[in-house]
Amino acid sequence: MINLSHPLNSLTKGHWFKLICGASFQHLPSVRNLALAYTLAGADCIDVAADPAVIAAAAEALQSAEQLAGAAAEGGFAYRRRPLLMVSLNDGEDPHFRKAEFNPAACPPDCSRPCESICPAQAIVFAKNGDAPEINFSGVIDGLCYGCGRCLPVCPIEQIVTRSYVSNAAAVVPLVLNAGADAIEIHTQVGRKEDFKRLWGAIAPAAGNLKLLAISCPDGEGLADYLWWLWELISPLPCPLIWQTDGRPMSGDIGAGTTRAAIKLGQKVLAARLPGYVQLAGGTNDRTVGKLRAAGLLQKQEVKRMKDESDWELGETARGAPAPNTAHPHIAGVAYGSYARVLLKPVLDELEVGNQSPDLAASGSIPRLARLEDTPRLLWEAVNLADSLVSQLKLPLKLLETAMKK
């Protein structure tokens, strides 16, 4: 029988689900509540910024999920055990590791503020006349900005810029592991061999403590050769490896078509027959799984009764890890970022409205959100929304569990 509970089992069975909270997203209440909802819905991995405070917020959500496991099971949700907690590091300039900034005093008084309306995280705000003094803030709310860059081209006076940062791995790696992270994801780009070597040099001594390593890379000329070079550098590994194909970064909430780039890049990496698992990201949304199935890129999973008719298992086509030279290489899972966050935004907004506090910092921090589990109606509404996305990958598993209970 298969081990249904371990998150890494989802990789071998082809139904791995990862929530990307954002490498630059540091709004602790939102990270906590997103992590809680998607964990209860059955996520296998929660990916957060390499910030001990963010990691701690996510870890607190995972602990709370354990206490709610019984209620989740009664509701028919897929939570079985604690997902892996992953942090993201970068070896150089990367759009996932930046913040927008501008001087609001330089904005023309008659500006229509397209930056404010286009921001998917509502990180750009302008104080309005009549606002209470404690919320009289204009500009970018740093903790909410995750660097999507959509505000840059729409500014009429082109004054919005980005502030990028590169991980100091030697200092960060011990901190994130001590904070409770299980896995690391390295963001790189084709041609960054020396930069990757430096970063890997800091990570390698701690690799034995990792349960999973992921490498995220966008498309580029010579992609397959670069990824094979990375494999030769880091192997042998003491843990499983995921190749994350970053199709169209931070765009899944824009429209259904953004997932095409993610799938196309996934196919390209599969064709390279690299050791490890291939997982999509960048433009993923509620259309991704359907398109993967239509293209025959997901492992076929069937629920069947065993010979003694007293037990159940996933069909044989779901067994075994995706070896690099199999006849039918497949996508092992999908990571969701901006779409997953926007999907739950109405619930988190309602939670925020009901729990505003006047205790605001002058730096532009926003009212603290209450813990999602303190409002059961909103908690299970959020989990139900999260489940609508997670279950697209987990449906065969849910059918199996239902059958086993009969």
Short mmCIF file of C-alpha atoms in Angstrom, two decimals:
data_model
loop_
_atom_site.label_atom_id
_atom_site.label_comp_id
_atom_site.label_asym_id
_atom_site.label_seq_id
_atom_site.Cartn_x
_atom_site.Cartn_y
_atom_site.Cartn_z
CA MET A 1 0.00 0.00 0.00
CA ILE A 2 1.11 3.57 -0.60
CA ASN A 3 1.90 6.02 2.15
CA LEU A 4 -0.87 8.56 1.69
CA SER A 5 0.30 10.95 4.36
CA HIS A 6 3.85 11.97 3.51
CA PRO A 7 4.14 15.15 1.40
CA LEU A 8 7.01 13.71 -0.67
CA ASN A 9 4.73 10.84 -1.69
CA SER A 10 2.83 13.40 -3.73
CA LEU A 11 5.90 13.91 -5.91
CA THR A 12 6.17 10.23 -6.79
CA LYS A 13 2.43 10.01 -7.46
CA GLY A 14 2.25 13.17 -9.54
CA HIS A 15 -0.11 15.27 -7.39
CA TRP A 16 2.34 17.61 -5.63
CA PHE A 17 0.81 21.00 -4.69
CA LYS A 18 2.88 23.94 -3.52
CA LEU A 19 1.66 27.30 -2.26
CA ILE A 20 4.00 30.19 -3.03
CA CYS A 21 3.48 32.94 -0.50
CA GLY A 22 6.18 35.02 -2.21
CA ALA A 23 9.92 35.46 -1.82
CA SER A 24 9.37 39.17 -1.09
CA PHE A 25 5.96 38.94 0.58
CA GLN A 26 6.46 39.68 4.26
CA HIS A 27 3.03 40.59 5.58
CA LEU A 28 2.98 38.15 8.49
CA PRO A 29 -0.79 37.86 9.11
CA SER A 30 -1.48 37.19 5.44
CA VAL A 31 1.31 34.61 5.20
CA ARG A 32 -0.03 32.90 8.30
CA ASN A 33 -3.64 32.75 7.11
CA LEU A 34 -2.79 31.70 3.57
CA ALA A 35 -0.57 28.93 4.91
CA LEU A 36 -3.29 27.74 7.27
CA ALA A 37 -6.04 27.60 4.65
CA TYR A 38 -3.98 25.83 2.00
CA THR A 39 -2.50 23.41 4.52
CA LEU A 40 -5.96 22.32 5.63
CA ALA A 41 -6.94 21.95 1.97
CA GLY A 42 -4.07 19.49 1.45
CA ALA A 43 -1.04 21.47 0.22
CA ASP A 44 2.22 19.51 0.26
CA CYS A 45 4.56 22.49 0.57
CA ILE A 46 4.40 26.10 1.73
CA ASP A 47 7.05 28.36 0.15
CA VAL A 48 7.87 31.59 2.01
CA ALA A 49 10.46 34.36 2.15
CA ALA A 50 13.82 33.64 3.76
CA ASP A 51 12.92 35.75 6.76
CA PRO A 52 12.85 34.13 10.24
CA ALA A 53 9.72 36.12 11.18
CA VAL A 54 7.89 34.96 8.05
CA ILE A 55 9.01 31.37 8.60
CA ALA A 56 7.79 31.54 12.19
CA ALA A 57 4.39 32.87 11.07
CA ALA A 58 4.01 30.01 8.59
CA ALA A 59 5.19 27.43 11.12
CA GLU A 60 2.59 28.71 13.58
CA ALA A 61 -0.07 28.18 10.91
CA LEU A 62 1.10 24.61 10.35
CA GLN A 63 0.88 23.92 14.06
CA SER A 64 -2.63 25.34 14.17
CA ALA A 65 -3.57 23.14 11.20
CA GLU A 66 -2.59 20.05 13.18
CA GLN A 67 -5.06 21.06 15.87
CA LEU A 68 -7.78 21.49 13.23
CA ALA A 69 -7.07 18.21 11.46
CA GLY A 70 -10.18 16.49 12.81
CA ALA A 71 -12.47 19.29 11.73
CA ALA A 72 -10.83 19.34 8.29
CA ALA A 73 -11.41 15.60 7.88
CA GLU A 74 -15.07 15.99 8.84
CA GLY A 75 -15.36 18.68 6.18
CA GLY A 76 -13.94 16.35 3.54
CA PHE A 77 -10.72 18.27 3.05
CA ALA A 78 -7.43 16.62 2.10
CA TYR A 79 -5.22 17.60 5.05
CA ARG A 80 -3.30 14.57 6.28
CA ARG A 81 -0.09 15.83 7.84
CA ARG A 82 2.22 18.82 8.06
CA PRO A 83 3.43 20.05 4.66
CA LEU A 84 7.07 20.89 4.02
CA LEU A 85 8.11 24.46 4.79
CA MET A 86 10.34 25.87 2.05
CA VAL A 87 12.30 29.12 1.79
CA SER A 88 13.53 30.79 -1.38
CA LEU A 89 17.05 32.13 -1.98
CA ASN A 90 18.49 33.82 -5.08
CA ASP A 91 21.93 33.83 -6.66
CA GLY A 92 21.51 37.23 -8.35
CA GLU A 93 19.01 39.78 -9.62
CA ASP A 94 15.55 38.23 -9.80
CA PRO A 95 12.06 39.76 -10.08
CA HIS A 96 10.88 37.63 -7.15
CA PHE A 97 13.36 39.39 -4.84
CA ARG A 98 12.51 43.05 -5.17
CA LYS A 99 10.21 45.78 -3.88
CA ALA A 100 8.64 48.74 -5.65
CA GLU A 101 9.19 52.23 -4.29
CA PHE A 102 8.47 55.83 -5.24
CA ASN A 103 8.09 59.29 -3.72
CA PRO A 104 4.35 60.03 -3.40
CA ALA A 105 5.10 63.73 -2.95
CA ALA A 106 6.26 63.80 -6.58
CA CYS A 107 2.94 62.47 -7.89
CA PRO A 108 0.91 65.04 -9.86
CA PRO A 109 -2.24 66.09 -7.97
CA ASP A 110 -4.43 65.18 -10.93
CA CYS A 111 -2.86 61.75 -11.49
CA SER A 112 -5.39 58.95 -11.92
CA ARG A 113 -3.05 56.68 -9.93
CA PRO A 114 -3.07 53.64 -12.22
CA CYS A 115 -0.37 52.10 -10.02
CA GLU A 116 -2.84 51.86 -7.16
CA SER A 117 -5.53 50.14 -9.21
CA ILE A 118 -3.20 47.70 -10.96
CA CYS A 119 -1.41 46.44 -7.85
CA PRO A 120 -2.67 42.89 -7.15
CA ALA A 121 -1.47 43.01 -3.53
CA GLN A 122 -3.00 46.43 -2.76
CA ALA A 123 0.49 47.43 -1.67
CA ILE A 124 0.20 50.94 -3.14
CA VAL A 125 -2.00 53.33 -1.18
CA PHE A 126 -2.73 57.04 -1.12
CA ALA A 127 -4.15 58.72 1.97
CA LYS A 128 -7.38 60.56 1.30
CA ASN A 129 -8.61 63.77 2.86
CA GLY A 130 -10.50 63.03 6.03
CA ASP A 131 -8.51 59.92 6.91
CA ALA A 132 -7.58 59.53 10.54
CA PRO A 133 -4.02 60.79 11.24
CA GLU A 134 -2.81 57.31 12.12
CA ILE A 135 -3.54 56.00 8.61
CA ASN A 136 -2.37 59.12 6.76
CA PHE A 137 0.16 57.20 4.65
CA SER A 138 0.92 57.25 0.94
CA GLY A 139 3.32 55.04 -0.95
CA VAL A 140 4.24 51.35 -1.05
CA ILE A 141 3.42 49.11 1.91
CA ASP A 142 6.70 47.27 1.95
CA GLY A 143 5.50 44.03 3.54
CA LEU A 144 2.71 43.57 0.99
CA CYS A 145 4.76 44.27 -2.16
CA TYR A 146 6.05 41.08 -3.78
CA GLY A 147 7.79 42.63 -6.76
CA CYS A 148 5.45 41.76 -9.64
CA GLY A 149 6.42 44.99 -11.43
CA ARG A 150 3.01 45.75 -12.89
CA CYS A 151 3.13 49.28 -11.52
CA LEU A 152 6.34 50.19 -13.34
CA PRO A 153 5.05 50.67 -16.91
CA VAL A 154 1.77 52.37 -15.95
CA CYS A 155 3.25 55.31 -13.99
CA PRO A 156 2.62 58.45 -16.12
CA ILE A 157 5.83 60.11 -14.91
CA GLU A 158 7.89 56.90 -14.74
CA GLN A 159 9.02 57.51 -11.19
CA ILE A 160 8.40 54.03 -9.77
CA VAL A 161 11.58 52.00 -9.37
CA THR A 162 12.44 48.67 -7.76
CA ARG A 163 14.80 47.85 -4.93
CA SER A 164 16.36 44.42 -5.42
CA TYR A 165 18.28 42.27 -2.99
CA VAL A 166 20.45 39.15 -3.23
CA SER A 167 20.53 36.51 -0.51
CA ASN A 168 23.53 36.43 1.80
CA ALA A 169 23.36 32.66 1.98
CA ALA A 170 26.16 32.22 4.50
CA ALA A 171 24.14 34.25 6.99
CA VAL A 172 20.63 33.27 5.92
CA VAL A 173 20.88 29.47 5.58
CA PRO A 174 21.58 28.76 9.29
CA LEU A 175 18.85 31.21 10.28
CA VAL A 176 16.14 29.69 8.11
CA LEU A 177 17.00 26.12 9.06
CA ASN A 178 17.03 27.01 12.76
CA ALA A 179 13.68 28.73 12.25
CA GLY A 180 12.12 25.45 11.15
CA ALA A 181 12.43 25.31 7.35
CA ASP A 182 12.52 21.84 5.77
CA ALA A 183 13.48 22.77 2.22
CA ILE A 184 15.29 25.39 0.14
CA GLU A 185 14.52 26.69 -3.32
CA ILE A 186 17.28 28.35 -5.32
CA HIS A 187 16.28 30.94 -7.91
CA THR A 188 18.80 31.17 -10.72
CA GLN A 189 19.02 32.09 -14.41
CA VAL A 190 20.86 30.63 -17.40
CA GLY A 191 24.54 31.54 -17.33
CA ARG A 192 24.95 32.30 -13.65
CA LYS A 193 27.47 29.54 -13.01
CA GLU A 194 29.80 31.47 -10.73
CA ASP A 195 26.91 33.04 -8.79
CA PHE A 196 25.27 29.64 -8.33
CA LYS A 197 28.58 28.11 -7.20
CA ARG A 198 28.92 30.74 -4.47
CA LEU A 199 25.36 30.18 -3.27
CA TRP A 200 25.64 26.40 -3.38
CA GLY A 201 28.90 26.61 -1.45
CA ALA A 202 26.96 28.10 1.46
CA ILE A 203 24.04 25.65 1.17
CA ALA A 204 25.93 22.39 0.58
CA PRO A 205 27.19 21.94 4.18
CA ALA A 206 23.56 22.06 5.37
CA ALA A 207 22.11 19.93 2.56
CA GLY A 208 21.98 16.87 4.81
CA ASN A 209 19.36 18.68 6.93
CA LEU A 210 17.06 19.31 3.97
CA LYS A 211 14.09 17.14 3.07
CA LEU A 212 13.87 18.67 -0.39
CA LEU A 213 15.81 20.96 -2.72
CA ALA A 214 14.21 22.91 -5.57
CA ILE A 215 15.85 24.90 -8.36
CA SER A 216 13.74 27.54 -10.10
CA CYS A 217 14.85 28.83 -13.49
CA PRO A 218 13.11 30.76 -16.28
CA ASP A 219 13.62 29.92 -19.93
CA GLY A 220 16.72 31.04 -21.78
CA GLU A 221 19.11 30.09 -24.53
CA GLY A 222 20.99 26.97 -23.49
CA LEU A 223 18.55 26.15 -20.67
CA ALA A 224 18.96 22.35 -20.85
CA ASP A 225 22.75 22.56 -20.83
CA TYR A 226 22.68 24.92 -17.87
CA LEU A 227 20.36 22.70 -15.84
CA TRP A 228 22.52 19.65 -16.55
CA TRP A 229 25.54 21.66 -15.42
CA LEU A 230 23.71 22.47 -12.17
CA TRP A 231 22.92 18.79 -11.66
CA GLU A 232 26.55 17.81 -12.08
CA LEU A 233 27.57 20.48 -9.56
CA ILE A 234 25.10 19.56 -6.81
CA SER A 235 24.97 15.77 -7.18
CA PRO A 236 24.84 13.49 -5.37
CA LEU A 237 22.07 14.93 -3.26
CA PRO A 238 20.86 13.56 0.08
CA CYS A 239 17.27 14.60 -0.70
CA PRO A 240 14.83 14.73 -3.65
CA LEU A 241 15.23 17.48 -6.26
CA ILE A 242 12.57 19.56 -8.00
CA TRP A 243 13.14 21.55 -11.18
CA GLN A 244 10.70 24.46 -10.97
CA THR A 245 9.90 25.85 -14.41
CA ASP A 246 9.20 29.56 -13.99
CA GLY A 247 7.08 30.19 -17.08
CA ARG A 248 5.63 33.68 -16.68
CA PRO A 249 6.53 34.90 -13.19
CA MET A 250 3.84 36.25 -10.86
CA SER A 251 1.10 36.39 -13.47
CA GLY A 252 -1.36 33.59 -12.69
CA ASP A 253 -4.06 36.03 -11.60
CA ILE A 254 -3.95 38.02 -14.85
CA GLY A 255 -5.85 35.55 -17.01
CA ALA A 256 -6.24 31.97 -18.16
CA GLY A 257 -3.69 32.33 -20.94
CA THR A 258 -0.73 32.91 -18.65
CA THR A 259 -0.50 29.21 -17.87
CA ARG A 260 0.55 28.43 -21.45
CA ALA A 261 4.08 29.70 -20.81
CA ALA A 262 4.39 27.54 -17.69
CA ILE A 263 3.28 24.40 -19.54
CA LYS A 264 5.48 25.11 -22.56
CA LEU A 265 8.54 25.52 -20.34
CA GLY A 266 7.60 22.40 -18.40
CA GLN A 267 7.58 20.41 -21.63
CA LYS A 268 10.99 21.81 -22.54
CA VAL A 269 12.52 20.75 -19.22
CA LEU A 270 10.88 17.33 -19.41
CA ALA A 271 12.49 16.85 -22.81
CA ALA A 272 15.91 17.37 -21.20
CA ARG A 273 15.33 14.15 -19.16
CA LEU A 274 16.99 15.54 -16.05
CA PRO A 275 17.15 13.49 -12.86
CA GLY A 276 14.50 14.66 -10.41
CA TYR A 277 10.96 15.98 -10.63
CA VAL A 278 9.53 18.75 -12.81
CA GLN A 279 7.06 21.16 -11.24
CA LEU A 280 5.34 24.11 -12.91
CA ALA A 281 5.22 27.68 -11.65
CA GLY A 282 4.91 31.16 -13.13
CA GLY A 283 1.46 31.90 -14.57
CA THR A 284 -0.27 28.88 -13.04
CA ASN A 285 -3.97 29.17 -12.27
CA ASP A 286 -7.24 27.22 -12.25
CA ARG A 287 -6.77 26.26 -15.92
CA THR A 288 -3.34 24.67 -15.48
CA VAL A 289 -4.30 21.16 -14.37
CA GLY A 290 -6.97 20.79 -17.05
CA LYS A 291 -4.50 21.79 -19.76
CA LEU A 292 -1.88 19.41 -18.36
CA ARG A 293 -4.35 16.53 -18.42
CA ALA A 294 -5.46 17.38 -21.94
CA ALA A 295 -1.82 17.33 -23.06
CA GLY A 296 -1.15 14.00 -21.34
CA LEU A 297 1.45 15.59 -19.05
CA LEU A 298 0.06 14.36 -15.73
CA GLN A 299 0.53 10.87 -14.37
CA LYS A 300 -2.67 8.90 -14.91
CA GLN A 301 -4.16 7.96 -11.56
CA GLU A 302 -6.97 5.51 -11.08
CA VAL A 303 -8.69 4.24 -7.97
CA LYS A 304 -9.05 0.46 -7.99
CA ARG A 305 -9.91 -2.37 -5.62
CA MET A 306 -7.16 -4.88 -4.89
CA LYS A 307 -7.58 -8.63 -5.48
CA ASP A 308 -8.89 -9.43 -2.02
CA GLU A 309 -11.49 -6.64 -2.43
CA SER A 310 -10.77 -5.48 1.09
CA ASP A 311 -8.27 -2.79 0.31
CA TRP A 312 -7.76 0.01 -2.18
CA GLU A 313 -4.83 1.67 -3.89
CA LEU A 314 -3.94 4.11 -6.62
CA GLY A 315 -3.55 2.41 -9.97
CA GLU A 316 -0.18 1.07 -11.07
CA THR A 317 0.32 4.02 -13.39
CA ALA A 318 0.71 6.17 -10.29
CA ARG A 319 3.54 4.14 -8.80
CA GLY A 320 7.22 4.99 -8.85
CA ALA A 321 9.29 8.13 -9.13
CA PRO A 322 9.57 9.83 -12.52
CA ALA A 323 12.96 8.58 -13.66
CA PRO A 324 14.66 10.87 -16.19
CA ASN A 325 14.56 8.33 -19.02
CA THR A 326 11.05 6.93 -18.67
CA ALA A 327 8.99 6.50 -21.81
CA HIS A 328 6.37 8.96 -20.56
CA PRO A 329 7.97 11.75 -18.48
CA HIS A 330 5.37 13.82 -16.68
CA ILE A 331 4.81 16.90 -14.58
CA ALA A 332 5.02 15.91 -10.91
CA GLY A 333 3.19 18.92 -9.52
CA VAL A 334 2.20 22.56 -9.70
CA ALA A 335 3.07 25.59 -7.60
CA TYR A 336 0.59 28.45 -7.31
CA GLY A 337 1.46 31.96 -6.21
CA SER A 338 -0.42 35.09 -7.24
CA TYR A 339 -3.54 33.17 -8.30
CA ALA A 340 -3.67 31.24 -5.02
CA ARG A 341 -3.38 34.45 -3.03
CA VAL A 342 -5.96 36.38 -5.05
CA LEU A 343 -8.38 33.44 -4.77
CA LEU A 344 -8.50 33.87 -0.98
CA LYS A 345 -8.30 37.64 -0.98
CA PRO A 346 -12.07 38.30 -0.53
CA VAL A 347 -12.09 36.24 2.65
CA LEU A 348 -8.92 37.79 4.05
CA ASP A 349 -10.23 41.25 3.20
CA GLU A 350 -13.42 40.55 5.13
CA LEU A 351 -11.35 39.31 8.04
CA GLU A 352 -9.27 42.50 7.92
CA VAL A 353 -12.30 44.80 7.86
CA GLY A 354 -13.69 43.11 10.94
CA ASN A 355 -10.43 43.34 12.86
CA GLN A 356 -8.90 46.73 12.13
CA SER A 357 -6.77 48.36 14.77
CA PRO A 358 -5.76 52.03 15.00
CA ASP A 359 -2.28 50.98 16.16
CA LEU A 360 -0.46 51.69 12.88
CA ALA A 361 3.19 52.46 12.37
CA ALA A 362 4.23 55.58 10.50
CA SER A 363 6.14 53.36 8.07
CA GLY A 364 2.88 52.39 6.43
CA SER A 365 2.09 49.06 8.04
CA ILE A 366 -1.55 48.04 7.74
CA PRO A 367 -4.03 46.85 10.36
CA ARG A 368 -3.22 43.42 11.71
CA LEU A 369 -5.40 40.58 10.52
CA ALA A 370 -6.90 38.34 13.13
CA ARG A 371 -6.03 34.67 13.14
CA LEU A 372 -8.23 33.02 10.55
CA GLU A 373 -9.17 30.16 12.86
CA ASP A 374 -10.67 32.63 15.34
CA THR A 375 -13.50 33.21 12.85
CA PRO A 376 -14.73 29.70 11.94
CA ARG A 377 -17.10 30.87 9.21
CA LEU A 378 -14.29 32.64 7.36
CA LEU A 379 -11.81 29.86 8.10
CA TRP A 380 -13.83 27.16 6.37
CA GLU A 381 -14.85 29.51 3.59
CA ALA A 382 -11.14 30.11 2.94
CA VAL A 383 -10.34 26.39 3.12
CA ASN A 384 -13.17 25.64 0.71
CA LEU A 385 -11.78 28.16 -1.77
CA ALA A 386 -8.28 26.73 -1.36
CA ASP A 387 -9.69 23.23 -1.83
CA SER A 388 -11.20 24.27 -5.18
CA LEU A 389 -7.62 24.69 -6.42
CA VAL A 390 -5.84 21.91 -4.50
CA SER A 391 -8.44 19.27 -5.36
CA GLN A 392 -7.76 19.67 -9.07
CA LEU A 393 -4.53 17.77 -8.44
CA LYS A 394 -5.75 15.73 -5.45
CA LEU A 395 -9.07 14.43 -6.78
CA PRO A 396 -7.89 10.83 -7.42
CA LEU A 397 -6.38 10.78 -3.93
CA LYS A 398 -9.61 12.07 -2.40
CA LEU A 399 -11.56 9.38 -4.24
CA LEU A 400 -9.18 6.76 -2.86
CA GLU A 401 -9.57 7.99 0.69
CA THR A 402 -13.36 8.02 0.32
CA ALA A 403 -13.29 4.46 -0.98
CA MET A 404 -11.09 3.30 1.89
CA LYS A 405 -13.62 4.62 4.40
CA LYS A 406 -16.50 2.58 2.96
#
